[in-house]
Tab-separated table of C-alpha atoms in Angstrom:
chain	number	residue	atom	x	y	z
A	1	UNK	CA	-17.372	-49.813	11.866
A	2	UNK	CA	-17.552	-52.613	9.266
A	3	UNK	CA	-19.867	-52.546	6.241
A	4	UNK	CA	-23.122	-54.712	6.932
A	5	UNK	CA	-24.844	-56.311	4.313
A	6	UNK	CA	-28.524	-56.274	4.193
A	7	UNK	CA	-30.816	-58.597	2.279
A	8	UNK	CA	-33.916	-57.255	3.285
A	9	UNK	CA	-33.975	-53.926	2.636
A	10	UNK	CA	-37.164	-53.962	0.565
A	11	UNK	CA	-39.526	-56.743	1.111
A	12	UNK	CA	-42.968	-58.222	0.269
A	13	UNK	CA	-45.647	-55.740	-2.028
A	14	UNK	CA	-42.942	-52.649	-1.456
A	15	UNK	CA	-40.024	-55.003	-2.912
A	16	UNK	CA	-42.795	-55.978	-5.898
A	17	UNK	CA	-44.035	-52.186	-6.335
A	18	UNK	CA	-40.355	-51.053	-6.887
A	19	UNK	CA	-39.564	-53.629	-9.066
A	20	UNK	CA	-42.036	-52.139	-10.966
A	21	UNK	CA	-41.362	-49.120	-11.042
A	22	UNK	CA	-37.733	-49.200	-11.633
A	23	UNK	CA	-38.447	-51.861	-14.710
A	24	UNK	CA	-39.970	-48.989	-16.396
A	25	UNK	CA	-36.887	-46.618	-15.179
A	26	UNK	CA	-34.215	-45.182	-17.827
A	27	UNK	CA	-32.435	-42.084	-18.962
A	28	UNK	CA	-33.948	-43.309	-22.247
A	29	UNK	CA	-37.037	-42.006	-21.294
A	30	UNK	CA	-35.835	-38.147	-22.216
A	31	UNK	CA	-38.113	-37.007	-19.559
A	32	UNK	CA	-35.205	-34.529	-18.071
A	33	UNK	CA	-35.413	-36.021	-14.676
A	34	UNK	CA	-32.058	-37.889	-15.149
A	35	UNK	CA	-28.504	-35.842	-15.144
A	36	UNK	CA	-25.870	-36.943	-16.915
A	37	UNK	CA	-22.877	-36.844	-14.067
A	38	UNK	CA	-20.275	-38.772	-15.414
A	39	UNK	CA	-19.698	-40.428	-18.922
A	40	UNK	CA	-22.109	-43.720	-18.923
A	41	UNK	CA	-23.820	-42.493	-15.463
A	42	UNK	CA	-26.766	-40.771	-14.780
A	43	UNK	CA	-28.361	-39.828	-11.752
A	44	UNK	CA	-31.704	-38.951	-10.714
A	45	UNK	CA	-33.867	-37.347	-7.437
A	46	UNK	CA	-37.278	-37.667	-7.850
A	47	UNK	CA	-40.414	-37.916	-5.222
A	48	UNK	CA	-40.401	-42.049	-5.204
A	49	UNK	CA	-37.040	-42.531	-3.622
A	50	UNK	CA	-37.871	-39.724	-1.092
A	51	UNK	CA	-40.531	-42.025	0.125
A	52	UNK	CA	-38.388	-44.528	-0.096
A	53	UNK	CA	-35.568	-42.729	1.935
A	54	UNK	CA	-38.007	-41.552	4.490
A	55	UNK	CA	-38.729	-45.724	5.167
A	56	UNK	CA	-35.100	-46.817	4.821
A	57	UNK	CA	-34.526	-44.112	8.295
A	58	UNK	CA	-35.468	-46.307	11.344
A	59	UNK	CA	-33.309	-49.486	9.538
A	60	UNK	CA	-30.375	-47.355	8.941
A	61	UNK	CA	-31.032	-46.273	12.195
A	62	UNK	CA	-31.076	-49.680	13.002
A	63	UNK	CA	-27.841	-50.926	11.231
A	64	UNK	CA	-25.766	-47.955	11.984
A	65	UNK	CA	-26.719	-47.987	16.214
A	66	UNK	CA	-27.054	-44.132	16.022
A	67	UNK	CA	-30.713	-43.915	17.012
A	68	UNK	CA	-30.699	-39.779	15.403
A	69	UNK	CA	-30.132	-40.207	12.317
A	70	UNK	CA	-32.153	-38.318	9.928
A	71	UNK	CA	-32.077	-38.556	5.822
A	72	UNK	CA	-30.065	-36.244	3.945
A	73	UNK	CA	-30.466	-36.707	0.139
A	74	UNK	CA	-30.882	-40.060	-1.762
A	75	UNK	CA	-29.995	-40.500	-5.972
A	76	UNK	CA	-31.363	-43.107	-8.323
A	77	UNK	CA	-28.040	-43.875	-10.486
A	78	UNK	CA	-27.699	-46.014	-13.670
A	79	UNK	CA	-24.344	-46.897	-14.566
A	80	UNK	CA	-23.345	-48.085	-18.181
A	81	UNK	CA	-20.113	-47.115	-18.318
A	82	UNK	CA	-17.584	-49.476	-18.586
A	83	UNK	CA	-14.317	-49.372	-17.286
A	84	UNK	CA	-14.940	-46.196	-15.254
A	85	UNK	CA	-12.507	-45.776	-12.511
A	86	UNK	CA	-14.069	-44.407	-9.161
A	87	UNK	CA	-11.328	-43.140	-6.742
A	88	UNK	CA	-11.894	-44.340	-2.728
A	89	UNK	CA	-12.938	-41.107	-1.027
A	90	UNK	CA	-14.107	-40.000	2.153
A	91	UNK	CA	-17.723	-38.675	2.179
A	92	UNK	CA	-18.836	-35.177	3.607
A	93	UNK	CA	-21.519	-32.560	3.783
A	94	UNK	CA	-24.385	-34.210	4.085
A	95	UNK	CA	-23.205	-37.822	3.525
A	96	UNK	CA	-21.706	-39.361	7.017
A	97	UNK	CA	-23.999	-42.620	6.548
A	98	UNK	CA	-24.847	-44.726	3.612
A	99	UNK	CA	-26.631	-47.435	2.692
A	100	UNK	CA	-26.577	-48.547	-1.238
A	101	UNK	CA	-29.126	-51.114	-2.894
A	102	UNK	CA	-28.009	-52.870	-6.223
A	103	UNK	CA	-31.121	-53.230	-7.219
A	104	UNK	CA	-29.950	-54.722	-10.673
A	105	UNK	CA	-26.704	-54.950	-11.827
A	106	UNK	CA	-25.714	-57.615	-15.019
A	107	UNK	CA	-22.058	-58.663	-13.544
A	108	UNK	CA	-20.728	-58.651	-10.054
A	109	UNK	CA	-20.966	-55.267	-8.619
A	110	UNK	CA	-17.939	-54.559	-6.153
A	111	UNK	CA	-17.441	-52.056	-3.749
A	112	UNK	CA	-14.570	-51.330	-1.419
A	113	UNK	CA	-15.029	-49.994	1.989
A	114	UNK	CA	-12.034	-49.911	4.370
A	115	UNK	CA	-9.761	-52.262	2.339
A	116	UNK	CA	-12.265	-54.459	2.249
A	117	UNK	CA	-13.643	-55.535	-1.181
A	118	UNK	CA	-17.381	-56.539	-0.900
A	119	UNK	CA	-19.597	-58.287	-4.080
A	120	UNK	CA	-23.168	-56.922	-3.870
A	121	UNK	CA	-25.789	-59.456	-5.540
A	122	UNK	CA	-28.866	-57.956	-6.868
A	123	UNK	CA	-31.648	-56.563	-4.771
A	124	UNK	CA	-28.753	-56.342	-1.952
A	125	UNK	CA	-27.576	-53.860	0.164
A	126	UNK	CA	-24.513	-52.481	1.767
A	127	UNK	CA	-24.333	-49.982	4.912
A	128	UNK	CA	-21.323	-48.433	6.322
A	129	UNK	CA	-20.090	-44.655	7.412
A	130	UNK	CA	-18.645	-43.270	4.331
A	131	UNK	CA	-17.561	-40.181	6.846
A	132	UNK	CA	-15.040	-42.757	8.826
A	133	UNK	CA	-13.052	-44.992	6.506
A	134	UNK	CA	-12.203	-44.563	2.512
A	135	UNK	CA	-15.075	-46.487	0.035
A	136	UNK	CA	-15.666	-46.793	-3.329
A	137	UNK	CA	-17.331	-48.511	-6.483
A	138	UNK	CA	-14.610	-50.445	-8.171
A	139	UNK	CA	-14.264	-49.710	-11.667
A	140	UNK	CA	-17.458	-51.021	-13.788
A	141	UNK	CA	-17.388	-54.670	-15.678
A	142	UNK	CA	-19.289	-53.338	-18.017
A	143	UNK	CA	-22.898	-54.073	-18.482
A	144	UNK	CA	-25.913	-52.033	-16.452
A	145	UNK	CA	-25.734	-51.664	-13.095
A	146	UNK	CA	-29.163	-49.974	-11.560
A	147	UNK	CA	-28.170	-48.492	-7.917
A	148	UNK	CA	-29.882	-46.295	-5.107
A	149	UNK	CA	-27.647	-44.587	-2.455
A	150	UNK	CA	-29.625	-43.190	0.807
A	151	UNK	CA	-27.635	-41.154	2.541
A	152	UNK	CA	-28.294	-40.219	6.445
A	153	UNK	CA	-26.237	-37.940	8.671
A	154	UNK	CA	-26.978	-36.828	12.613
A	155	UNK	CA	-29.104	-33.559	13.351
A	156	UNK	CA	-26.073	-31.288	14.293
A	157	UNK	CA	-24.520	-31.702	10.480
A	158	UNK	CA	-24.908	-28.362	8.878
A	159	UNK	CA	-26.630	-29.807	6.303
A	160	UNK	CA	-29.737	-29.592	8.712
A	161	UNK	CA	-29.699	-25.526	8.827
A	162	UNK	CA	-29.932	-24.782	5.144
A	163	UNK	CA	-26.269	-25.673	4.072
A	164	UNK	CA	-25.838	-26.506	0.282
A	165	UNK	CA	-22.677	-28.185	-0.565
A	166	UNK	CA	-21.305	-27.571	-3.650
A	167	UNK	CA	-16.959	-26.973	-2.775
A	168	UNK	CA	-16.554	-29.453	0.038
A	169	UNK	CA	-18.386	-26.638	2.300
A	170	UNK	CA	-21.463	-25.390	3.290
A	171	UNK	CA	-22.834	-22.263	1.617
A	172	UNK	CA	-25.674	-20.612	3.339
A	173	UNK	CA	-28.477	-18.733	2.378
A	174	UNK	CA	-27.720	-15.761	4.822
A	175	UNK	CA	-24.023	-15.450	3.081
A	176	UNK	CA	-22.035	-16.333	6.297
A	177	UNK	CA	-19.316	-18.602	6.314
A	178	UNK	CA	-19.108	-22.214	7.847
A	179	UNK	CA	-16.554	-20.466	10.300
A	180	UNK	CA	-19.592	-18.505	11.425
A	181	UNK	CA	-22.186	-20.759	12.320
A	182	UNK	CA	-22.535	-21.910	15.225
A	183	UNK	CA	-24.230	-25.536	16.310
A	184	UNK	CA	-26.578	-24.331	18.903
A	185	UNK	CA	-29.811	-26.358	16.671
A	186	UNK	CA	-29.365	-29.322	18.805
């Protein structure tokens, strides 16, 4: 699958309303809702993007022509770090379907999804299946970049029966082993 593009991913009083809300946004705030993950990068999981996740579903749905798909996890991120240089990877776990929103970013913001290098303009969107084909943010130009990723995946990941991913696989609550579970959920 090619990445898609989408321009209307938020729209109208939401598209106003998270404007708003994301002006006011920053690991400045020192409210301890933001992680520092990577030098110049912080990411954060908070109530307002799981609303926002939950109404992304039936576009990715959409987009993506897999008419199960149900939201995994979805990150706030805020990039400042110049330079930074973001292998191409495969996703897993919980991510086999993305879509990212630049929701600001103060130089072009590039991604690269299959070999194919794609420019995201602000308040723009990019979809693809970061399970299939190698993506990635190309290094930063510098500047802030303001992102959310939603992430999606079909009802028999193991994501979906208490799986929390912290090694590449699952790790259950019950202490068994990806090699014994089953997917009879379905």
């Amino acid at each position: 699958m090619d990445a898609i593009k989408i321009t209307d991913l938020f729209k109208g009083n939401q598209l106003e309303e998270l404007r708003y809300w994301l002006d006011w946004e920053t690991p400045a705030n020192n409210d301890e809702t933001w992680m520092n993950t990577n030098p110049g990068e912080w990411t954060k999981m908070c109530p307002e993007m799981n609303t926002l996740h939950t109404y992304t579903t039936d576009k990715a749905r959409d987009v993506f022509s897999v008419h199960n798909l149900l939201p995994t996890f979805c990150t706030l991120k805020w990039y400042e770090n110049e330079g930074f240089d973001y292998k191409t990877h495969l996703d897993t776990d919980p991510v086999e379907y993305t879509i990212v929103y630049n929701y600001y970013s103060e130089k072009d913001w590039e991604l690269e999804y299959n070999g194919v290098k794609y420019t995201l303009e602000n308040e723009e969107g990019l979809a693809y299946c970061g399970s299939q084909f190698e993506h990635g943010r190309l290094k930063n130009p510098g500047g802030l970049t303001i992102a959310l990723y939603f992430n999606y995946a079909t009802p028999n990941n193991h994501h979906f029966i208490f799986g929390e991913y912290s090694s590449g696989q699952p790790i259950y609550k019950s202490g068994r082993t990806f090699n014994e579970i089953e997917i009879d959920w379905i």
